[in-house]
Structure formats: C-alpha cells, structure tokens
XYZ file of C-alpha atoms in Angstrom:
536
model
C 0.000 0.000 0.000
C 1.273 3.435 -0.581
C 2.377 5.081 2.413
C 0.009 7.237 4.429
C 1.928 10.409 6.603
C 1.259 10.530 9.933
C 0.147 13.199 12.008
C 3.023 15.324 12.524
C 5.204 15.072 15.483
C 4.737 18.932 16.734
C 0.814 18.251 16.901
C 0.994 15.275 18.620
C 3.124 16.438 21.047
C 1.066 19.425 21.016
C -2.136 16.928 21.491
C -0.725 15.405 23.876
C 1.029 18.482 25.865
C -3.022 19.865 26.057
C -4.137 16.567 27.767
C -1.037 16.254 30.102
C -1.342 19.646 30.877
C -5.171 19.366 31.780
C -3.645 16.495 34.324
C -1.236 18.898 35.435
C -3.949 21.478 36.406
C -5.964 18.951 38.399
C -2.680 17.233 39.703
C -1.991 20.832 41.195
C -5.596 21.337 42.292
C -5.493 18.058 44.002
C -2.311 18.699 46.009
C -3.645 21.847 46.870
C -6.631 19.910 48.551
C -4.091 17.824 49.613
C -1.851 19.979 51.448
C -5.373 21.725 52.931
C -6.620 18.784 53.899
C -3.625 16.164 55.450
C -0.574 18.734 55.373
C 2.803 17.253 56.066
C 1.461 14.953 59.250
C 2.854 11.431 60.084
C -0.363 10.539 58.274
C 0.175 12.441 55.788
C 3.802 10.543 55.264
C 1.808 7.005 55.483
C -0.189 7.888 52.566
C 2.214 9.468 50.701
C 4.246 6.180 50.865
C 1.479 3.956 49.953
C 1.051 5.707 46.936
C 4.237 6.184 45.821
C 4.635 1.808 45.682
C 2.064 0.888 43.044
C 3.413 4.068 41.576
C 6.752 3.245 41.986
C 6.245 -0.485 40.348
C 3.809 0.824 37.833
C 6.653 3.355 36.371
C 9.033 0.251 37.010
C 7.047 -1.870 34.792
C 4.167 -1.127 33.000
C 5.093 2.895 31.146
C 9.235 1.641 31.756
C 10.061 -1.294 30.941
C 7.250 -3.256 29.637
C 6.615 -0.023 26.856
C 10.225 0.401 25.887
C 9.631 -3.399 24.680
C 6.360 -3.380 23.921
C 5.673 -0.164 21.386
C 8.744 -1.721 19.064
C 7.694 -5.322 19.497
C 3.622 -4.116 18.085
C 5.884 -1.373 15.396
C 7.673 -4.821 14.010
C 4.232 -6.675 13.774
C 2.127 -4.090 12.484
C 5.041 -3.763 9.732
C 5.351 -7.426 9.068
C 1.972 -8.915 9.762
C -1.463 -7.835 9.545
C -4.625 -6.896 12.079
C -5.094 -10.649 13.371
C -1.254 -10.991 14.202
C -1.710 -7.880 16.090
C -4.851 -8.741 17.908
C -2.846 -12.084 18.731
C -0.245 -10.422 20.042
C -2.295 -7.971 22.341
C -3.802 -10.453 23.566
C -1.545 -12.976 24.765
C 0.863 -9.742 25.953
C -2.464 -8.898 27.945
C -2.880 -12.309 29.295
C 0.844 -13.106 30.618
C 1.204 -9.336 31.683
C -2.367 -9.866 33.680
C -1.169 -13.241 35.351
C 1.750 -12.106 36.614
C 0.285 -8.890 37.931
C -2.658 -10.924 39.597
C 0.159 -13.378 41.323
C 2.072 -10.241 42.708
C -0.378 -8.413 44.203
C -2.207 -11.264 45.842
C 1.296 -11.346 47.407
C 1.750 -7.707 48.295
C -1.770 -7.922 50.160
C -0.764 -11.228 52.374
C 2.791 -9.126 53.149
C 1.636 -5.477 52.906
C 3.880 -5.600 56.811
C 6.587 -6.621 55.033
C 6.302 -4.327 51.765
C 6.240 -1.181 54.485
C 9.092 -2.465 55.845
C 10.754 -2.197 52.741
C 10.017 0.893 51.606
C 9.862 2.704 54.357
C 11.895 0.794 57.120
C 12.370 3.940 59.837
C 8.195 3.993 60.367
C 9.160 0.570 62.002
C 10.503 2.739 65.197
C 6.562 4.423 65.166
C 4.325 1.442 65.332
C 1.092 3.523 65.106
C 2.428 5.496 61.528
C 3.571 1.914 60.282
C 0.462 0.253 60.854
C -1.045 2.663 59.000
C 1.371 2.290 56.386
C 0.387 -1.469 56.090
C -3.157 -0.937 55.804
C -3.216 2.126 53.147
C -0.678 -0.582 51.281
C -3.456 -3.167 51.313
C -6.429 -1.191 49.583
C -3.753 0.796 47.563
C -1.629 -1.206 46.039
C -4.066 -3.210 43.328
C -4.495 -0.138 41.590
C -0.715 -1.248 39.853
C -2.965 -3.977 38.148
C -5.321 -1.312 36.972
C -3.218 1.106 35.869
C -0.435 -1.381 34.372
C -3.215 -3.106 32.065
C -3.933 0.662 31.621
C -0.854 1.647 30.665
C -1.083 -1.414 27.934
C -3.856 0.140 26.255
C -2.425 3.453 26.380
C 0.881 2.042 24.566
C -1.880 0.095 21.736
C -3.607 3.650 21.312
C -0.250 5.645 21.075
C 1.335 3.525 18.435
C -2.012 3.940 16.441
C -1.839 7.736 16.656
C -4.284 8.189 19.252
C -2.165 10.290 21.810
C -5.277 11.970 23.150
C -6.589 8.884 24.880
C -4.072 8.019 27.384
C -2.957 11.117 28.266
C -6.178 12.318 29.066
C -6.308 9.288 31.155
C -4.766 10.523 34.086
C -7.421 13.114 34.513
C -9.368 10.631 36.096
C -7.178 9.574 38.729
C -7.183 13.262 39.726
C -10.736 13.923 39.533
C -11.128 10.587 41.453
C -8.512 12.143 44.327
C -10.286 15.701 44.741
C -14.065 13.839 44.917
C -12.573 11.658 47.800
C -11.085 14.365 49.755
C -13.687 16.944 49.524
C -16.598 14.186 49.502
C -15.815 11.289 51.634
C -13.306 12.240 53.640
C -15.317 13.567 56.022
C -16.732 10.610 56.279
C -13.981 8.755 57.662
C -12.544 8.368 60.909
C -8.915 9.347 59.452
C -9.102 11.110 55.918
C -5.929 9.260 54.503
C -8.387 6.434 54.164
C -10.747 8.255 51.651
C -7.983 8.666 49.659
C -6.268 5.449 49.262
C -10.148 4.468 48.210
C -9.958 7.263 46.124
C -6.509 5.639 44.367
C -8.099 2.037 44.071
C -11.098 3.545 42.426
C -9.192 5.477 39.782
C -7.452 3.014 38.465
C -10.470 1.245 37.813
C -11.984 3.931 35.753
C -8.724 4.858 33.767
C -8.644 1.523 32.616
C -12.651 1.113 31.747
C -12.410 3.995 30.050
C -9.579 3.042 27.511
C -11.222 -0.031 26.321
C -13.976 1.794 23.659
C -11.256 3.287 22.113
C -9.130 -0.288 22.143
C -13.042 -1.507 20.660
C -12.539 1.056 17.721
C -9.637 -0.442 16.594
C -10.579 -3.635 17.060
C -7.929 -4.913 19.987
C -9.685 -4.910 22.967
C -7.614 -7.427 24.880
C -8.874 -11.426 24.964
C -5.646 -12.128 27.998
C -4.302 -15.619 26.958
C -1.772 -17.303 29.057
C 0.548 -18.040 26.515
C 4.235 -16.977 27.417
C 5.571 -19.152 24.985
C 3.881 -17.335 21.755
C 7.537 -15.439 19.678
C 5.822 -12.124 20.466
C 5.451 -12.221 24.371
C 8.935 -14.094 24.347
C 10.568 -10.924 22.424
C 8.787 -8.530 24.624
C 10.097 -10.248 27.568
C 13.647 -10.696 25.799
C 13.695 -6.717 25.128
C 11.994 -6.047 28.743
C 14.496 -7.642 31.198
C 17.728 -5.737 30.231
C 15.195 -2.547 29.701
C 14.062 -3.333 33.351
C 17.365 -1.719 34.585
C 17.445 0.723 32.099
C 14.379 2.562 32.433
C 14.286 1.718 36.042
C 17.480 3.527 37.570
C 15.245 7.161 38.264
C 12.711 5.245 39.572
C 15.170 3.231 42.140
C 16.671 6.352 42.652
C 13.565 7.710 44.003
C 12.835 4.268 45.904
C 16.254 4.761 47.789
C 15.391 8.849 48.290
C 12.426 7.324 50.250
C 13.920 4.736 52.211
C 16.473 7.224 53.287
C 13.640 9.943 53.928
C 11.613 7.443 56.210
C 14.508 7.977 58.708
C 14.862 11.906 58.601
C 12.096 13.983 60.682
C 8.423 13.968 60.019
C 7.244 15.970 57.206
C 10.255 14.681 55.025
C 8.409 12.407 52.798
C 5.930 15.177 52.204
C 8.466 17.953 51.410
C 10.030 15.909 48.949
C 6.617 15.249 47.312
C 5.433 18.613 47.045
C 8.440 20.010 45.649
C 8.684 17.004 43.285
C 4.955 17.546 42.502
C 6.057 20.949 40.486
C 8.527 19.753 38.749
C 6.608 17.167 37.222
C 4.506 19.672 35.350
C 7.216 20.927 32.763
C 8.255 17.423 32.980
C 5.000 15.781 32.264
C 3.200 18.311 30.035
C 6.442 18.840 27.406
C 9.054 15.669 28.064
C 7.042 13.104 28.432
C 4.693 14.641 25.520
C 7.750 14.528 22.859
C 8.763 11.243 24.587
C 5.312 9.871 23.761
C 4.788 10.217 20.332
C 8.547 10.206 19.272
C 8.807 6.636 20.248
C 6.063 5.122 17.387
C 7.989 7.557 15.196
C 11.319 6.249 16.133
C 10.308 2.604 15.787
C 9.066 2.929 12.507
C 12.197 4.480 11.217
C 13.907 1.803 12.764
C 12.033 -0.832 10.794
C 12.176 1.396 7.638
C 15.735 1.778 7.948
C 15.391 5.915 7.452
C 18.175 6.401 9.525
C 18.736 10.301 8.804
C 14.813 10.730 10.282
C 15.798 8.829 12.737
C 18.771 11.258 13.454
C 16.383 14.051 13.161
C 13.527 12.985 15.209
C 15.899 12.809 17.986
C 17.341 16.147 17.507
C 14.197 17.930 16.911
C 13.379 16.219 20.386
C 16.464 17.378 22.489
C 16.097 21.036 20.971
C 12.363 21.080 21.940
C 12.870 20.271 25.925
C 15.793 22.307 26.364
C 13.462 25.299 24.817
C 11.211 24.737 28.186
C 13.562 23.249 30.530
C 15.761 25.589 30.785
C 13.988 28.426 31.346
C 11.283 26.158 33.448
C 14.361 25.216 35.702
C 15.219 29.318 35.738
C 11.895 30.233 36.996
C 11.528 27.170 39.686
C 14.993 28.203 41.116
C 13.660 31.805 41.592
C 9.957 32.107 42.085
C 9.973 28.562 44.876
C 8.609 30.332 47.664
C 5.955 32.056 45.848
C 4.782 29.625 43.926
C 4.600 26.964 47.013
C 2.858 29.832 49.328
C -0.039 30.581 46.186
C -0.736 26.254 46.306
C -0.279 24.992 48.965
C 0.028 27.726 52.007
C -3.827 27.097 53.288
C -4.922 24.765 56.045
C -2.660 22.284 57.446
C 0.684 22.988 55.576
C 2.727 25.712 57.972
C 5.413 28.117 56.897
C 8.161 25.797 57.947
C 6.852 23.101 55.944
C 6.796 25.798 52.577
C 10.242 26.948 53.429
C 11.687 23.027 53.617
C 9.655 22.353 50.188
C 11.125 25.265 48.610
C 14.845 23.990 49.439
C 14.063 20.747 47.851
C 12.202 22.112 44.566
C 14.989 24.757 43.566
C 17.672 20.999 44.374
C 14.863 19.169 41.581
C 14.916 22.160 39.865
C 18.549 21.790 39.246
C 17.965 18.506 37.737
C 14.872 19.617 35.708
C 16.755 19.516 32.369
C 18.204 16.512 33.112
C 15.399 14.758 33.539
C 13.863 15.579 30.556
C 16.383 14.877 28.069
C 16.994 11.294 29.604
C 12.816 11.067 28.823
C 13.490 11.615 24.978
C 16.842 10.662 24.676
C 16.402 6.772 25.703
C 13.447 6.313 23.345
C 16.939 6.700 20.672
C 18.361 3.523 22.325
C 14.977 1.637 22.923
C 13.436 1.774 19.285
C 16.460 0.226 18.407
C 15.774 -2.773 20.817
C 19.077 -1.761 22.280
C 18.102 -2.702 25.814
C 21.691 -3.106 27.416
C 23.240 0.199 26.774
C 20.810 2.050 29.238
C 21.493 -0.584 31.539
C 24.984 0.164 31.936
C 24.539 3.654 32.044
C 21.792 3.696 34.113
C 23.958 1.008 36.642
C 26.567 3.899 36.583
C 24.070 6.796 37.317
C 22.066 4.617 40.305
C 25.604 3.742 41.942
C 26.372 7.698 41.847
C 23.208 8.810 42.780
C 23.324 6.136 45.902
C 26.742 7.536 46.679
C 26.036 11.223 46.371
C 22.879 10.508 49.159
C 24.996 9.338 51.697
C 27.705 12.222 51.008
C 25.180 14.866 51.054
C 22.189 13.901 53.148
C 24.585 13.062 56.314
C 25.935 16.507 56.286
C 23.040 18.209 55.598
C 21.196 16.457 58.070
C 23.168 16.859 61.087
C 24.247 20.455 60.719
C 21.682 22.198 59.087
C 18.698 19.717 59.963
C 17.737 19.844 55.668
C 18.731 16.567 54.870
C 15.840 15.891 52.622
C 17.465 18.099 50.160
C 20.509 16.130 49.729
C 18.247 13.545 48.572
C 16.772 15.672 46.014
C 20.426 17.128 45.464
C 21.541 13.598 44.495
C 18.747 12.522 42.448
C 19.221 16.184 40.124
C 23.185 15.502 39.991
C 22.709 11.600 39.018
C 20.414 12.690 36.094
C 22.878 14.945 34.549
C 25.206 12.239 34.374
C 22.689 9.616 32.883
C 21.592 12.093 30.825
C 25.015 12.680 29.551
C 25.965 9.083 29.230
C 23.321 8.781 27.188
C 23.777 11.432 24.788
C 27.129 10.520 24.181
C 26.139 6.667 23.564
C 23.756 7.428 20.616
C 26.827 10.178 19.838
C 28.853 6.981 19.683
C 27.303 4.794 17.543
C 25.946 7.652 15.259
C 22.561 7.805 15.341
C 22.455 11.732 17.289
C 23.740 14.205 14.841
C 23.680 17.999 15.320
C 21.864 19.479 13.015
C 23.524 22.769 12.123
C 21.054 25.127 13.997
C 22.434 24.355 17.003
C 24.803 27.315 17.035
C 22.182 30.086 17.218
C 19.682 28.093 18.715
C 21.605 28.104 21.926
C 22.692 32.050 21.664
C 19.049 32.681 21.283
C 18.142 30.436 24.315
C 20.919 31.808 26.164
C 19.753 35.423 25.734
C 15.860 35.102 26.519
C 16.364 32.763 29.316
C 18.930 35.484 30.764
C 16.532 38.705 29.849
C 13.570 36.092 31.762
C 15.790 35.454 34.839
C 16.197 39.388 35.228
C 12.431 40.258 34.039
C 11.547 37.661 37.297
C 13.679 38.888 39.716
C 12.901 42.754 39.619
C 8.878 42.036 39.488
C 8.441 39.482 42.252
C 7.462 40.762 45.525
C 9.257 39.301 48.686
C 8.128 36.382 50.384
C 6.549 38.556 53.694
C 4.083 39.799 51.147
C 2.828 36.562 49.950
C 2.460 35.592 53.345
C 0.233 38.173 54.095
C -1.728 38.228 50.669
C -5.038 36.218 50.308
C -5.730 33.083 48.431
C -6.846 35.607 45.419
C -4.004 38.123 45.631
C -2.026 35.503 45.647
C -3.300 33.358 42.556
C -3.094 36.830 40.314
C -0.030 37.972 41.055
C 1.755 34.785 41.064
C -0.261 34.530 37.268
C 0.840 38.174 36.862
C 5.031 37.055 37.189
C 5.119 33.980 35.840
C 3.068 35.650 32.553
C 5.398 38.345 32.779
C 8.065 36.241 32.751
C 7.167 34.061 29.765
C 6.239 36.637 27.222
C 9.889 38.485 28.227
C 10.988 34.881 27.197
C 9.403 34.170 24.010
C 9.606 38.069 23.105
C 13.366 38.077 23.172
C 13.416 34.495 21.131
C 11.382 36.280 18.717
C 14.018 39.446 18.722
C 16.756 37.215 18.450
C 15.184 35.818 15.361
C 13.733 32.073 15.911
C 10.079 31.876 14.341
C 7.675 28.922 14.576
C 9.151 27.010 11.406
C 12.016 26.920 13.421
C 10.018 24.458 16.116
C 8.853 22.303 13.310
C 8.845 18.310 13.392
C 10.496 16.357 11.188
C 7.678 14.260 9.060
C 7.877 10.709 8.946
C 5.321 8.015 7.249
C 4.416 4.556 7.920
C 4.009 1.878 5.734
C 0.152 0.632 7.231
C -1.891 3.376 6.038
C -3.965 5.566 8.966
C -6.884 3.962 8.592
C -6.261 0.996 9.848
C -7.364 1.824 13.073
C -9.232 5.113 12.102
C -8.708 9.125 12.430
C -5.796 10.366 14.620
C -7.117 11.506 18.119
C-alpha cells in the first residue's frame, strides 16, 4: 500500500502536551486539597508512601520497561503482519502481563507488613504510623494492576496515533482524588483512608475507560496465558535488560524514600510537594515529545530511514531544552511564591513551605536533566538496544546512591535539611545519565547535530537570561505573599510567571527564531492511517 503520513510530530506532542497539561492542572488542584486537607502529618507521610509503591512499580514496569519493549515489538508486527497478528499479540501480551500482575499483588496484600518495611523501614521505630502504612498498602496497592493493564492500552492507542486517549487518562485519577477528599473524607474516621479508596477507584476507571477506544480499533484485549507465543517471548527478551534501564530514576527515588523514612516527620511530604512541580514541565512537554517520538522512532527503525531517525531525535532534544531551561530558571527563583499561592492554606505551615522550597529549587537543578533522559532513551529503545541504558543507568544509580549518603549526612546533622541532599543527588545523578546517554547514541551515530544548534543556543541563552532578570525585579518578597489572600495571591503569582514568559518568548522572537524553526520532522508509515481510524 502506498504510504500514508502521519500526524506530525509537533501536533501530537502538542495533542498530547493539552491533555497532560489538563492532568497537570488537576494534579496541582489536588495537592492543593491535599496539602489543605492532610498537610505534612505522620499521616500524611503514610499515605504518601502507599502511593508512591504501586506508583513506583507501575513506572518500574508497566510505562518503563514493559513499553520500551512493547511499542517496538507491536511497530515490528504491524510492519510485518497484519490486524489478526496484532490482535494475537495484544492479547496474549495482555494475558501473561495480567497473570503475573494478579500473582504479585495477591502477594503484596498477604505481606503489605513486610512491603512497608521495605520501603519505608524507619516507620518501624513508630508502630502507630507503620500500621497505617500497612493498611493504606493493602487497599492501595491493586491499583498497579489497573493502571499497568492501563498503561497497555495506552501504549496500543499511542502507536495507532491516538495520543489523546491516554494522556487524558490521568485526569481521572485526579478527579477521582479531589471527589474523595472533599466528599468522603469527612466521612472517615482518618481522611488518609478516603484517599487510598480514592486511588483504588481510579485506576479502575482509567482503565474502563480506555477499552472503547481499544473496541474502535478492534484490539480490545482477549488475555491468553501463553508466554511461549515469539511475540510475548521478544517482549520479555527486550523487557528484562530494559528493566534496569528505564528503572534507575525510579530506584533512585525508591532509595530517596527509604532514606527519607529515617529523617524527621514531614520529610516524605516535602520531597513530594516540591517534586509535585517539577513534574509539570516534565509531564506536560518531556514526556509529551517522549510519547509520540517513540512510534515515530520505531518505525524508522524498521524502515531503515536512519537520517529521520537522526532528526527525530534532535528535533526532540532542541524542543525540551526550549522549556527546561527556562522552566528550571523560573523554579529556582519564584519557589517560595509559587509553594505559598498552592499549597500555604490549612494544614501545611510556613516551615513546611520553606523546607519544600529547598528541595524544589535541588529538583529544579535537575529539571533539564530529567527531561532529556525522557526523549533521549526512546533513541536507544526503538532500536531494541536494551543493554546500553542498563549500563549507564547502573553507573548513574551507583552515583546517585553515593552522592545521598555524602550529602544527606551533612546536611542532616548540621543544618537539619537533609531531605534536600536527597533531592540534590537525584538532580546531579540525572545529569550524568543524561550525559551518558547522549554521548552513547553520539557513539554509535545515530544523534547528529543538526547545524542550527549554534544560534539556537545564543538565542536560548539570551531570553532565558533577559527572563531570569524580568523575574527577579517584578516578584514581591516572600513577607508579602504571606500576608496576601488566596486571590491576591493566585493573580499575582499569574501576573510574574506571565510576565516572565512573554519576556521569554519576546526576546526568542528578537533574536530571530520563528515557529518554522520548532517544526517536526515528518515521517510516514508503511500501514496506512486507517487501519485503526482518524488520529485523536
């Protein structure tokens, strides 16, 4: 069949930057409730880490590993085969992934004691807060079922174009969050319980709500227990070595927790609402290019158009610097005020803004980082280079490990901030997995600079400097915010940050970059569109 173009890479990163940053919006709004509601208490640190394991495993395996194997494995059969060796595919990939996921939490639930102990071994010293710990565990952690199988039809959707989908997906879970803390919280004798309901029942809906679209195409899954079939096999071939690849940020974070389990109340919940904020550049523009780059990539791959391929990647790494930077700029400087205008209301005190703002500007450091490694492992990964990553990412967990203890000890004892050596340490790491990366794909000669570079980065360089200046003579000291209500608040902390950006993209536009200057490299695919209907 002649080959059909597919949407372009700007608008479906554009697509799905809309939907992500929806999320974002309720994310915040929910944390806002959040902080209102359960502060930075013990309980609120009990919740917090019961979340953060299905989470923790569900990054792990189902939108790490399993769809750095997956999305090239479906790529190869979709090129090869036709709609039944897809559906037969899907489904056994559905049924193996489903078994083992059913086996592990029944497992989790019998041990949810031990799992706590785990993850956060220095609640063992507070019996009451580790009890708790165990039980939020219990109704918590099936939602990784949910939201892995989830995550499956997401990865079906996104290498059929329809980006809209899953990352609308998460909306839910946030919608799901709010209703249970304003609605049935009251209800219940200790309000972290609402919420860990809240989880379980979110990642029910996510995943109901995926399977019309899945209908559409016709691949709802049928799971099959057949780990034997050459697809599943390949998957699993390509997923173990990716395992450790994909995994090392998320182990980093699972040894930030351990460590902040020992380190004063209200750790755990600095950390997250610090971290919280830097996932919204993160989430709304990395993981947006990361998304729809990696169908791209993988079809390259299999069409052996290695100069797109080159491209693609490029056009990726220019796009997140062109928000990262200045996204890490503005955390660094505007941390108080932006944590005072969410999350200063009810049960969150000024101490606990001031330790949350110490740990966002140490993420904010890393914010770059972090979202190159999203779009620059999707280069090794379409290739089914699994073992690459591995090493690297060995070499970046070891460091990362190494820089907690250096930092966090110090920190800790003298200045009583050690929760921002952990986030210190996690920033530092990325940079050099980042790095290691770049200079991999360098290596073997699939990155290439295209020759923009030069006054891309003088431009960058300007309007990020001309923002940085822009921010710091219009925002107000902190004493102000303080004293400011919820509404004075929200507009002037609109009022800078909008001030701020159009500085930004005013002095890009000075300096000469236009929008054809952002534009995607094209690519086309040999199964025309309609195999599985309009783009979303």
């Amino acid at each position: 069949m002649t080959p059909k173009s597919s949407p372009g890479l700007l608008r479906s990163s554009a697509v799905v930057g809309m939907m992500t940053m929806l999320s974002r919006v309720l994310g915040l709004a929910r944390d806002v409730i959040l902080a209102a509601v359960i502060g930075a208490s013990a309980n609120a640190d009990a919740f917090f880490i019961a979340f953060k394991i299905p989470n923790f495993l569900r990054r792990l395996f189902a939108e790490g590993a399993f769809a750095q194997a997956f999305v090239p494995v479906l790529a190869e059969c979709r090129e090869n085969g036709g709609q039944a060796a897809v559906a037969a595919l899907v489904d056994r990939v559905a049924g193996v992934l489903g078994g083992v996921l059913i086996v592990l939490t029944t497992l989790t639930l019998l041990a949810a004691p031990m799992v706590a102990g785990v993850f956060a071994p220095g609640y063992i010293a507070q019996p009451q807060k580790f009890a708790l710990t165990a039980d939020l565990i219990r109704i918590t952690f099936p939602y990784l079922m949910l939201i892995s199988l989830t995550g499956m039809c997401g990865a079906i959707l996104n290498s059929y174009g329809r980006f809209a989908v899953p990352a609308f997906t998460p909306v839910l879970l946030n919608l799901s969050l709010i209703g249970a803390a304003l609605l049935a919280a009251p209800h219940f004798s200790e309000p972290v319980l609402a919420l860990a309901w809240g989880v379980l029942f979110a990642g029910l809906i996510q995943l109901l709500f995926q399977l019309p679209f899945l209908y559409r195409l016709d691949l709802v899954p049928r799971p099959r227990w057949e780990p034997r079939h050459p697809g599943v096999r390949q998957v699993m071939t390509l997923m173990i070595p990716a395992l450790f690849g994909v995994s090392v940020s998320q182990l980093n974070l699972l040894f930030d927790t351990v460590l902040a389990s020992f380190l004063p109340t209200g750790s755990v919940s600095w950390l997250y609402y610090s971290d919280r904020l830097t996932e919204l550049p993160l989430g709304v523009f990395a993981i947006a290019i990361a998304t729809v780059i990696m169908p791209a990539l993988s079809a390259q791959k299999s069409a052996a158009r290695e100069d797109d391929y080159a491209r693609t990647l490029d056009w990726a790494v220019r796009s997140v610097l062109l928000v990262g930077v200045p996204a890490s700029l503005a955390l660094l400087i505007l941390a108080e005020p932006i944590l005072i205008s969410l999350f200063h209301y009810g049960a969150l005190s000024e101490r606990d803004i001031a330790m949350s703002a110490l740990s966002l500007r140490a993420y904010s450091l890393g914010l770059c980082a972090f979202m190159l490694i999203k779009v620059l492992a999707p280069g090794f990964y379409a290739r089914q280079d699994m073992v690459t990553p591995v090493r690297i990412g060995i070499r970046a967990m070891v460091a990362n490990m190494a820089m907690n203890i250096v930092f966090v000890v110090p920190l800790t004892f003298y200045y009583g901030v050690g929760h921002v050596g952990l986030a210190l340490a996690t920033s530092l790491s990325a940079f050099l997995n980042a790095a290691l990366l770049w200079r991999g794909l360098r290596r073997e000669g699939v990155y290439r600079f295209d020759p923009v570079w030069r006054k891309y980065l003088v431009r960058l360089l300007l309007a990020c400097t001309c923002m940085a200046v822009v921010l710091l003579l219009t925002t107000p000291s902190e004493g102000l915010w303080l004293d400011w209500s919820w509404g004075q608040r929200a507009l002037r902390i609109v009022a800078v940050c909008f001030t701020g950006a159009v500085s930004y993209l005013l002095v890009l536009w000075l300096a000469g970059m236009r929008p054809a200057d952002l534009r995607a490299p094209s690519f086309t695919t040999s199964k025309p569109a309609a195999e599985g209907g309009s783009s979303a």
